[in-house]
Coordinates of C-alpha atoms in Angstrom, one line a residue:
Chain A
X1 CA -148.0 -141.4 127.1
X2 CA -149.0 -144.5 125.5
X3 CA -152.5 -146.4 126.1
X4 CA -156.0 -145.6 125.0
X5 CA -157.6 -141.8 125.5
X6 CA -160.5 -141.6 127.0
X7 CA -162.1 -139.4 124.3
X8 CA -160.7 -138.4 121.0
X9 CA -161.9 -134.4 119.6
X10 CA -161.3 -134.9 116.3
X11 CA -160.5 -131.4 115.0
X12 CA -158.7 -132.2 111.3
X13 CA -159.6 -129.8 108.9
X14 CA -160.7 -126.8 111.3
X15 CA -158.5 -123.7 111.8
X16 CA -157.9 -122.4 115.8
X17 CA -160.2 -121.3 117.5
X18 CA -162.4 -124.1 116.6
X19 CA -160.0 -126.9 118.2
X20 CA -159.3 -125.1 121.3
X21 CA -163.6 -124.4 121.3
X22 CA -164.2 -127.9 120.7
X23 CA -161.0 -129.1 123.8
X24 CA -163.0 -126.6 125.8
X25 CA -166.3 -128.0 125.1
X26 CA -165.2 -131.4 125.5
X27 CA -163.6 -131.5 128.5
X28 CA -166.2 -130.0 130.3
X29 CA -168.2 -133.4 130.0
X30 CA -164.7 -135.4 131.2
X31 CA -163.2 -136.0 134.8
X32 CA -160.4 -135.4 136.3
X33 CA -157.5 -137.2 135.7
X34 CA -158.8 -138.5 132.3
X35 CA -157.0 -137.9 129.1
X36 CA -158.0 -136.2 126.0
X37 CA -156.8 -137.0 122.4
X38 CA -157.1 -134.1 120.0
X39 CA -156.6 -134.3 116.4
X40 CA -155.7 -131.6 114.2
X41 CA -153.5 -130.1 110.9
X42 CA -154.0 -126.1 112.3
X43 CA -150.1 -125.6 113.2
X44 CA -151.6 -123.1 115.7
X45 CA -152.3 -125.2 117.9
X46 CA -149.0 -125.9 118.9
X47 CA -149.3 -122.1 120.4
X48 CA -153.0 -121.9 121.4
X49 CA -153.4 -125.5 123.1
X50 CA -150.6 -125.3 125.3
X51 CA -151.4 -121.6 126.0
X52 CA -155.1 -122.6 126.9
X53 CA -154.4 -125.4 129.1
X54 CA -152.1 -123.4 131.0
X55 CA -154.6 -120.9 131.5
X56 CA -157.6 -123.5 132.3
X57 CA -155.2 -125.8 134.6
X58 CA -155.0 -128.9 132.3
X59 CA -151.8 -130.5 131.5
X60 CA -150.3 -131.5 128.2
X61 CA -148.7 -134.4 128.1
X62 CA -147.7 -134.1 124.5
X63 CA -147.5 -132.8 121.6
X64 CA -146.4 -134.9 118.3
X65 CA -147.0 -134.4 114.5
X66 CA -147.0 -136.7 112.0
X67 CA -147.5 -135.8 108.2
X68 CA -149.5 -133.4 108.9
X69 CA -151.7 -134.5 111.6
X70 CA -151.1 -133.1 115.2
X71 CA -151.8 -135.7 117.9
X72 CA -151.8 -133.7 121.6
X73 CA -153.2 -135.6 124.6
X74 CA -154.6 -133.3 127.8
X75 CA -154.9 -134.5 130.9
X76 CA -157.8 -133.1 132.9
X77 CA -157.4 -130.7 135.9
X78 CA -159.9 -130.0 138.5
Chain B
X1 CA -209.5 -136.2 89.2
X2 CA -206.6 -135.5 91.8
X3 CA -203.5 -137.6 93.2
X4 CA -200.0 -137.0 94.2
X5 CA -197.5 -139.5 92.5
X6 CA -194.3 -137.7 93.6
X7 CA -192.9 -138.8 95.9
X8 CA -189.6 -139.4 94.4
X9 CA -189.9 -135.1 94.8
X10 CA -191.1 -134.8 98.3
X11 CA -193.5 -136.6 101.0
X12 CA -196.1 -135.2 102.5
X13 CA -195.0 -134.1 105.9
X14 CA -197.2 -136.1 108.7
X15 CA -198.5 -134.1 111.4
X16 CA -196.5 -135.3 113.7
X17 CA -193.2 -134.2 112.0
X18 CA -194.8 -130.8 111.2
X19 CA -195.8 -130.4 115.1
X20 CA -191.7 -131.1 115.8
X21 CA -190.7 -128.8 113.0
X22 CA -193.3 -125.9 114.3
X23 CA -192.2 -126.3 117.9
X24 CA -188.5 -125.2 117.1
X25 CA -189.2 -122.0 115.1
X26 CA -191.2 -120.7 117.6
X27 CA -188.6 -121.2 119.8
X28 CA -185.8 -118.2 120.7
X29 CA -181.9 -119.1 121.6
X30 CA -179.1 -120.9 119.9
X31 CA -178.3 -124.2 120.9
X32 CA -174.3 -123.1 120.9
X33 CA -175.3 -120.7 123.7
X34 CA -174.6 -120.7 127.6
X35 CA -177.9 -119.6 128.7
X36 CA -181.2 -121.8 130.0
X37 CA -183.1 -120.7 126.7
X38 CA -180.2 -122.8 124.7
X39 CA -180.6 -125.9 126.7
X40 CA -183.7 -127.4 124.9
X41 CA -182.5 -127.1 121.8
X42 CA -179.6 -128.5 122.6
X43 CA -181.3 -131.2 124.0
X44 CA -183.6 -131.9 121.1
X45 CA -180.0 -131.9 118.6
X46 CA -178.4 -134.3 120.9
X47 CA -181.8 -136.5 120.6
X48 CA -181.9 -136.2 117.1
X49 CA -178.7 -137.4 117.0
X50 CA -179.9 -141.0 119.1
X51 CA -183.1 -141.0 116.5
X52 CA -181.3 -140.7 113.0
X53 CA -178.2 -143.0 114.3
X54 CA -180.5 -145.8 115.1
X55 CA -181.2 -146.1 111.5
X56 CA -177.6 -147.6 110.9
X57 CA -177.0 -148.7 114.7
X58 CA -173.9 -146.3 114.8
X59 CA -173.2 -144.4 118.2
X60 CA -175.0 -140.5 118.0
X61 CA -171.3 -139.3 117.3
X62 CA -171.2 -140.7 114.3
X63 CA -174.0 -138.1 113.0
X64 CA -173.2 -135.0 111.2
X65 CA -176.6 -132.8 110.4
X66 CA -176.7 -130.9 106.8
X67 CA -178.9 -129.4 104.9
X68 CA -180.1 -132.3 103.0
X69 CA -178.3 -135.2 100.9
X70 CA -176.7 -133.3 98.4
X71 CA -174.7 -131.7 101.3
X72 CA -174.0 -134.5 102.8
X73 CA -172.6 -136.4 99.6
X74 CA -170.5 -133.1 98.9
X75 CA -169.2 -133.7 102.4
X76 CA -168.8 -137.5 102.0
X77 CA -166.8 -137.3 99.0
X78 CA -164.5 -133.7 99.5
X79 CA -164.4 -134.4 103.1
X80 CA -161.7 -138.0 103.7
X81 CA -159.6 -136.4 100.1
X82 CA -159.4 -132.8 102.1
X83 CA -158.6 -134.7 105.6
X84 CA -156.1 -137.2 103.4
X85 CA -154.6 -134.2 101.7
X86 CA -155.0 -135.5 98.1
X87 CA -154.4 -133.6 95.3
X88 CA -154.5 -136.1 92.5
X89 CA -158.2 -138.5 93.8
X90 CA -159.5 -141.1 92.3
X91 CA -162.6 -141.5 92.8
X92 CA -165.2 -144.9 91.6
X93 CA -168.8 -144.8 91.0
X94 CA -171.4 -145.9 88.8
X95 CA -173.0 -143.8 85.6
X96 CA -176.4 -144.2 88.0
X97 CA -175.0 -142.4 91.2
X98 CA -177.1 -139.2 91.9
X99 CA -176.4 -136.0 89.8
X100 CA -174.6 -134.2 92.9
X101 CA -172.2 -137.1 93.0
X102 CA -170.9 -137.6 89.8
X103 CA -170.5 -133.4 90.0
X104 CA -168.7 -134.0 92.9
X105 CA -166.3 -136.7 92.1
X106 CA -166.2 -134.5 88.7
X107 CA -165.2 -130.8 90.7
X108 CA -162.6 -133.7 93.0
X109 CA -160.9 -134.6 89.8
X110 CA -161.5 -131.4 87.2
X111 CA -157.3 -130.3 87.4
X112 CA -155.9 -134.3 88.9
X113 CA -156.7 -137.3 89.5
X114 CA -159.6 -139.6 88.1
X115 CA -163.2 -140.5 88.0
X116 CA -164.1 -143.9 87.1
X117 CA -167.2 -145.4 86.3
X118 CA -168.8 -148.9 86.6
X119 CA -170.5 -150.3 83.8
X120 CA -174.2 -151.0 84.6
X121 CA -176.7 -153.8 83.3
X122 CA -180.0 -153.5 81.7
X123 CA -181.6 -153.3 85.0
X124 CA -179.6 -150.2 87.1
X125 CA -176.9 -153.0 88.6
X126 CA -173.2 -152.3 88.5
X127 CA -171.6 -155.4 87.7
X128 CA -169.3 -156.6 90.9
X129 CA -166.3 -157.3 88.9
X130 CA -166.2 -154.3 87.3
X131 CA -166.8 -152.4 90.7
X132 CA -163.9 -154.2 92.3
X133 CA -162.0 -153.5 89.7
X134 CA -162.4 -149.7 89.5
X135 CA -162.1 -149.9 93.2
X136 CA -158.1 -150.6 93.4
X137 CA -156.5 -148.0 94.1
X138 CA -159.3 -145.7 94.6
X139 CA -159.7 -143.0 97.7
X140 CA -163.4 -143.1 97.8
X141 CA -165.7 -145.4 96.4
X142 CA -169.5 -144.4 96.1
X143 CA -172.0 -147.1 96.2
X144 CA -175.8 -145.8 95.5
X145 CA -177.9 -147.8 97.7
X146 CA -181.3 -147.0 95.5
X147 CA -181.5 -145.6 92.1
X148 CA -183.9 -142.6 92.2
X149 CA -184.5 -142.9 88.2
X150 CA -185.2 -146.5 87.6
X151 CA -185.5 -147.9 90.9
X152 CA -182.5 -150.4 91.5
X153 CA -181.5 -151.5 94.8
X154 CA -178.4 -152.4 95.1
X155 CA -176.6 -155.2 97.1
X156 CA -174.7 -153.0 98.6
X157 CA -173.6 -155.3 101.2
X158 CA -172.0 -158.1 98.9
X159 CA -170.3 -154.7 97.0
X160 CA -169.0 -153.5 100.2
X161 CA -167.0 -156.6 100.9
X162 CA -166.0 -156.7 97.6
X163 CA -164.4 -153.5 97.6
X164 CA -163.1 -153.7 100.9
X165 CA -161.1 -156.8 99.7
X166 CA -159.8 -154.8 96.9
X167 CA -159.1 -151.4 98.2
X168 CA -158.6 -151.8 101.6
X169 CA -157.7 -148.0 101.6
X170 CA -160.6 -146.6 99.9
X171 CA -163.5 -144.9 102.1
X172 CA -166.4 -146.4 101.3
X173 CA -169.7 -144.3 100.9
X174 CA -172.8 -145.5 100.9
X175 CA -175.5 -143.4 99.5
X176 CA -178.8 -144.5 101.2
X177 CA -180.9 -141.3 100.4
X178 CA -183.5 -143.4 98.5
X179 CA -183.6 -146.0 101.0
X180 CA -183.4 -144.9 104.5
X181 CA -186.6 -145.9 106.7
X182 CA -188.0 -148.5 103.8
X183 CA -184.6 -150.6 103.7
X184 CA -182.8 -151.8 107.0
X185 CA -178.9 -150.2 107.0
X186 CA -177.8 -151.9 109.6
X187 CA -174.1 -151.1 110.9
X188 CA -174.0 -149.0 107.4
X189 CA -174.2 -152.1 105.3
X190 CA -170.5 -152.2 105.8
X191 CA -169.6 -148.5 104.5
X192 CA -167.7 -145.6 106.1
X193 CA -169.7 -143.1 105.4
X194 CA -173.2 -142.7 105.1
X195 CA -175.7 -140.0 103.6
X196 CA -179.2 -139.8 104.7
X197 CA -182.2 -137.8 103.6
X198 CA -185.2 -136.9 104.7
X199 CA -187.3 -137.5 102.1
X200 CA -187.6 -141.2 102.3
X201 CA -188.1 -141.3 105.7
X202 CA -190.9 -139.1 105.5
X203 CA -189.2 -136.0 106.8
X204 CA -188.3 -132.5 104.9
X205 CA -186.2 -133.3 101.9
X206 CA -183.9 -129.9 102.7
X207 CA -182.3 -132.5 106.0
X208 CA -180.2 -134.6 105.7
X209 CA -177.0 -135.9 107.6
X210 CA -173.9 -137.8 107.2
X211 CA -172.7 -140.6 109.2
X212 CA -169.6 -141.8 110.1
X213 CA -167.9 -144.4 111.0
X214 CA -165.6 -144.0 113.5
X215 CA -162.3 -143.6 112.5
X216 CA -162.9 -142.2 109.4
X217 CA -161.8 -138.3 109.5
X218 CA -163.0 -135.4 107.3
X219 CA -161.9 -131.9 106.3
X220 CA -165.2 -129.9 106.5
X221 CA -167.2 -128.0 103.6
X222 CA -168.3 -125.5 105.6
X223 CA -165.4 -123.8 107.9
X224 CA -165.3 -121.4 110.9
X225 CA -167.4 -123.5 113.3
X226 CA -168.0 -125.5 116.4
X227 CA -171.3 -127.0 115.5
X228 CA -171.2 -130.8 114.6
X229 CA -168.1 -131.5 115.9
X230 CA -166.4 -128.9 113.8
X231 CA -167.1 -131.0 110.3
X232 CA -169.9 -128.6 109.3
X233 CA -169.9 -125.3 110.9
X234 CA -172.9 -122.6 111.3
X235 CA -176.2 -122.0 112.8
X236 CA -178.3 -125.4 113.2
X237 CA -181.4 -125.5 111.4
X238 CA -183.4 -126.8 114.4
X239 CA -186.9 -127.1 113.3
X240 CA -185.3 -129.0 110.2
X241 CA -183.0 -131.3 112.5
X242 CA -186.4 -132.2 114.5
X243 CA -188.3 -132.7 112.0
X244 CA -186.0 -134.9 110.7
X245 CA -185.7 -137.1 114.1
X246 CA -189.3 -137.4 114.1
X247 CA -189.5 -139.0 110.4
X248 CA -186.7 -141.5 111.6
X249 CA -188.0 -142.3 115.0
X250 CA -191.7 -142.7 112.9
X251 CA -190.2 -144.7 110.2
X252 CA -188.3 -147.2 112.1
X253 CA -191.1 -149.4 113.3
X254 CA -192.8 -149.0 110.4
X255 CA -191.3 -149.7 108.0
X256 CA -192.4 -153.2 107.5
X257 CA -196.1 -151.5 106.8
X258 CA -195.1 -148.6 104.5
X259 CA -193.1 -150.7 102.2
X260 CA -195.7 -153.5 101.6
X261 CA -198.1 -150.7 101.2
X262 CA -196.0 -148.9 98.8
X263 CA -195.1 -152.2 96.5
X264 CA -199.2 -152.7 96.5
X265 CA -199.6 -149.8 95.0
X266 CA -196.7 -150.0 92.7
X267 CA -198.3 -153.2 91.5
X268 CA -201.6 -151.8 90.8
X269 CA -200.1 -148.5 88.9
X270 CA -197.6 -150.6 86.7
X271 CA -200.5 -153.5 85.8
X272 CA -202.2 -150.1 84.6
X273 CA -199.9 -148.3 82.7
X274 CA -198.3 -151.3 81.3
X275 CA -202.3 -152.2 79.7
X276 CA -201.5 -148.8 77.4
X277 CA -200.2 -150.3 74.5
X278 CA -196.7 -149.4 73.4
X279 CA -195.5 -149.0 77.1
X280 CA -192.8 -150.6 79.1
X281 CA -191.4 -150.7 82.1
X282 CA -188.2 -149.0 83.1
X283 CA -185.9 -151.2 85.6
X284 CA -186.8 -153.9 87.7
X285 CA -189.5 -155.8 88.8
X286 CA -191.8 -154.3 91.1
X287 CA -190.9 -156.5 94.2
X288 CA -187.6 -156.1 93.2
X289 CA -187.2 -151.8 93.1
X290 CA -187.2 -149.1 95.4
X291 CA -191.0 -149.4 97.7
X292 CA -193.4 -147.8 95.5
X293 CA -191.4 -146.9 92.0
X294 CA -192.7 -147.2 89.0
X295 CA -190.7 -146.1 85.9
X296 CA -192.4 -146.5 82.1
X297 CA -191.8 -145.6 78.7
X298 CA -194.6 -144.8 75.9
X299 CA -193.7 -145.1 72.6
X300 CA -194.6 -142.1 71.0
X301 CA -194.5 -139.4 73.1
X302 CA -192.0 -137.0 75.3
X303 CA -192.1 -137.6 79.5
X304 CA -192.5 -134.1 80.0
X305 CA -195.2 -133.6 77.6
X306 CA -197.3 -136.7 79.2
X307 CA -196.0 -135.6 82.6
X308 CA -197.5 -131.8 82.1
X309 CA -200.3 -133.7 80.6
X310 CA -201.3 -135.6 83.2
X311 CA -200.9 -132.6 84.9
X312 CA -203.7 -130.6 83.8
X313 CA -205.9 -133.8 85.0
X314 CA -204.7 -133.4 88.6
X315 CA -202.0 -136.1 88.6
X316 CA -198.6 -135.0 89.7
X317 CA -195.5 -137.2 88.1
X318 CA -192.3 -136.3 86.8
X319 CA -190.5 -136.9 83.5
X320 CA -188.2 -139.6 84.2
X321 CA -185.2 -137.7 84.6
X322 CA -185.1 -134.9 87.0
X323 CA -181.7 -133.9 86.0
X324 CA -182.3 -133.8 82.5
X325 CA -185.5 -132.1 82.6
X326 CA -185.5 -128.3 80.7
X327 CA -182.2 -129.9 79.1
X328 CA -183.5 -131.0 76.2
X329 CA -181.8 -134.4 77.0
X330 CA -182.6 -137.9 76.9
X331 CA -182.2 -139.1 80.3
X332 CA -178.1 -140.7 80.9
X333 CA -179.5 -142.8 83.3
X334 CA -181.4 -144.4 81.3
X335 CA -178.7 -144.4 77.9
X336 CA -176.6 -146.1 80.4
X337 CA -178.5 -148.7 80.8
X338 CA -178.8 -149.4 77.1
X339 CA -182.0 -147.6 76.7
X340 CA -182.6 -146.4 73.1
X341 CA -183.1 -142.8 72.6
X342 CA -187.4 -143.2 72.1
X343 CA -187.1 -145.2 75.5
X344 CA -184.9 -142.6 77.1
X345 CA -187.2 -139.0 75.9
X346 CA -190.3 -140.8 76.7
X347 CA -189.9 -141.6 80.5
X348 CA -192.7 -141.3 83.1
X349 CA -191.9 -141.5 86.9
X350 CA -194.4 -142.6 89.7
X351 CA -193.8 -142.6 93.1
X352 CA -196.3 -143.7 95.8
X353 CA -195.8 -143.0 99.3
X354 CA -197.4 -144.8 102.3
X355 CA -200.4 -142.5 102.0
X356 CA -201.2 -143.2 98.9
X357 CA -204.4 -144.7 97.7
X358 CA -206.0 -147.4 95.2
X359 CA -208.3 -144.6 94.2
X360 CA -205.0 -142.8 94.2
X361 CA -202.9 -145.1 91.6
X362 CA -206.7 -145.6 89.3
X363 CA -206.8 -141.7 88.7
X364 CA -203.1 -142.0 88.0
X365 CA -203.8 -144.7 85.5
X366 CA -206.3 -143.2 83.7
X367 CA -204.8 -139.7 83.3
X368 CA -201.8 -141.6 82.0
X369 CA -203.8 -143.5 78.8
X370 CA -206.0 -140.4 78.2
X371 CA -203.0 -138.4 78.2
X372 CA -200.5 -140.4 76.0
X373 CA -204.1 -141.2 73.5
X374 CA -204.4 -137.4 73.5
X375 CA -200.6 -136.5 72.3
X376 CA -200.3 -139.5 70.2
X377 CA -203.4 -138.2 68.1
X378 CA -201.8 -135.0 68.2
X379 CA -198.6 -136.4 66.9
X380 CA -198.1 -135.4 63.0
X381 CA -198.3 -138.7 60.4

């Protein structure tokens, strides 16, 4: 997935649960269908994202990490 | 004989900012909850956030609440090194930055990397080159907007560019606790990141915030939270947060008012103290320093004895250098500057605030010759 998100969480420097509060918190102000950007260095949230979404019914459209900053984009469910 | 000249300490808090403050801690429910008692102050964060970003024109994101500017130049400096992983920072200043951020940039560097400091002139300015300079290669560069001690403002525009042209990496800080509300920040002046007080906009000292530009990413101080977008976690201070909108959204439209006020009344105190004989003043001209600031020196005497002097005849100052005060220390602001040691010990600061009256500067003026007259007889030889 390549193009602009349309909002970016940025989570860098906070340890899980605080990114998946702050996904959480943010997507409740988003639509469906939009994509969300999160930013973060907690490893866990290769585990607790993924987990989350699956539980809340958002998608993850992917997961990459470079140096040490982990770039996930969510699409929105309903 | 009574007047309050210290408002380099604290303002008086209007009534108006003390109604906002009161409102909140009467008020029961955390803004983080789910409940209908959380939604108003949630509401009034999320409008504090519109009031204090309007001061640099930024979006409400870019606002970060804290407990006052020394948190949020801790935050500014620790935070881009944590987010940027470095171990070995360098850090540039000037010897006149606040206290809290030379011991900042001096806890950043203590086991790697390096703090470097801008020479400064005889009147509080670092000189550009020598900024610049210092600049390459840096990870944060710290501009202080206004000098709290001698009363420099800086052009910190012009030494923005500058360092963006030669350190296109560094984050760029711009410390505008001494002149938020009586000096337009527009877009930051250029800078990344910005700290904000309350104090000059007429709001508690203990608020403060951080602004940022965005793009610019930060590790927080203060872990294990939600609140502020994660970068500063715990319980908002409410009241505080409000009170501090209200002194923003206040100082905005007038700041045109307070500052000519404040220079009128700087003029009439330094044309006063400078008629004591033996006294100078301490950085630059009136027009030319932060609204209201008046720095001297007495030959002669101590600033804390003529400050506790003028004390006793209902005049609050402070001896020219807070953070030297009970140190037995001549002021390094002022050493920096070239200062002799005499100069240094024997600093007075005044500070008017919009409030503050002719009758208010006179008393102020008279305390200050009968109190230097009074310790100079006392003075052995």
């Amino acid at each position: 997935m390549t193009g602009a998100p349309d909002r970016t969480v940025d989570a860098l420097g906070t340890w899980c649960p605080v990114p998946v509060s702050m996904v959480r918190r943010a997507l409740t102000r988003m639509s469906p269908g939009e994509v969300l950007e999160l930013l973060a260095d907690d490893p866990m949230v290769f585990l607790d994202v993924p987990a989350w979404c699956h539980d809340a019914g958002h998608e993850v459209l992917s997961m990459e990490q470079r140096r040490d900053v982990i770039t996930t984009r969510i699409r929105v469910g309903r | 004989m009574s007047a309050y000249l210290d408002h380099a300490s604290g303002w008086p808090l209007s009534d108006e900012v003390q109604d906002a403050m009161a409102r909140w801690t009467r008020h029961v429910g955390s803004p983080m909850s789910l409940h209908e008692q959380a939604r108003a102050p949630a509401d009034a964060i999320e409008d504090a956030r519109d009031e204090v970003a309007a001061l640099t024109g930024w979006a409400p994101e870019a606002v970060i609440f804290t407990a006052g500017a020394t948190e949020a130049r801790n935050l500014a400096i620790k935070g881009p090194l944590g987010a940027a992983h470095r171990v070995a920072p360098v850090i540039a200043a000037d010897p006149l930055a606040h206290a809290s951020t030379l011991a900042v940039a001096r806890s950043a560097t203590r086991h790697a990397g390096a703090l470097r400091l801008a020479g400064v002139d005889g009147q509080g300015h670092p000189a550009p080159g020598d900024v610049t300079r210092l600049a390459a290669g840096a990870d944060v560069v710290v501009i202080t907007h206004g000098q709290a001690e001698v009363g420099t403002i800086r052009d910190a525009a012009m030494l923005v560019a500058r360092i963006r042209d030669a350190a296109p990496g560094a984050v760029i800080v711009l410390d505008a606790e001494e002149t938020a509300g009586l000096v337009p920040l527009d877009a930051g002046l250029g800078a990344d990141l910005v700290v904000i007080g309350g104090r000059s906009l007429g709001g508690p000292a203990w608020a403060g915030a951080l602004l940022v530009r965005p793009g610019i990413h930060l590790h927080p101080l203060i872990e294990g939270g939600v609140e502020e977008g994660g970068k500063r976690g715990g319980p908002h201070d409410v009241p505080a947060i409000a009170a501090l909108a209200m002194a923003a959204r206040l100082a905005r439209p007038a700041m045109r008012d307070r500052v000519a006020r404040m220079r009128a009344v700087a003029h009439r105190l330094a044309n006063g103290l400078l008629s004591v004989p033996g006294t100078r003043l301490n950085g630059p001209p009136v027009d030319e320093r932060l609204p209201g600031h008046v720095q001297v020196s007495t030959a002669g005497v101590t600033g804390e004895a003529v400050a506790l002097a003028m004390a006793t005849r209902g005049v609050a100052v402070s001896p020219g250098s807070a953070c030297a005060f009970g140190a037995g220390k001549a002021s390094p602001v002022l050493e920096a500057m070239g200062l002799g040691d005499d100069a240094a010990r024997s600093a007075v600061l005044l500070t008017a605030g919009p409030g503050t009256t002719d009758a208010d500067a006179d008393s102020a003026i008279a305390a200050f010759a009968a109190s230097v007259a009074a310790l100079r007889a006392m003075a052995p030889g």
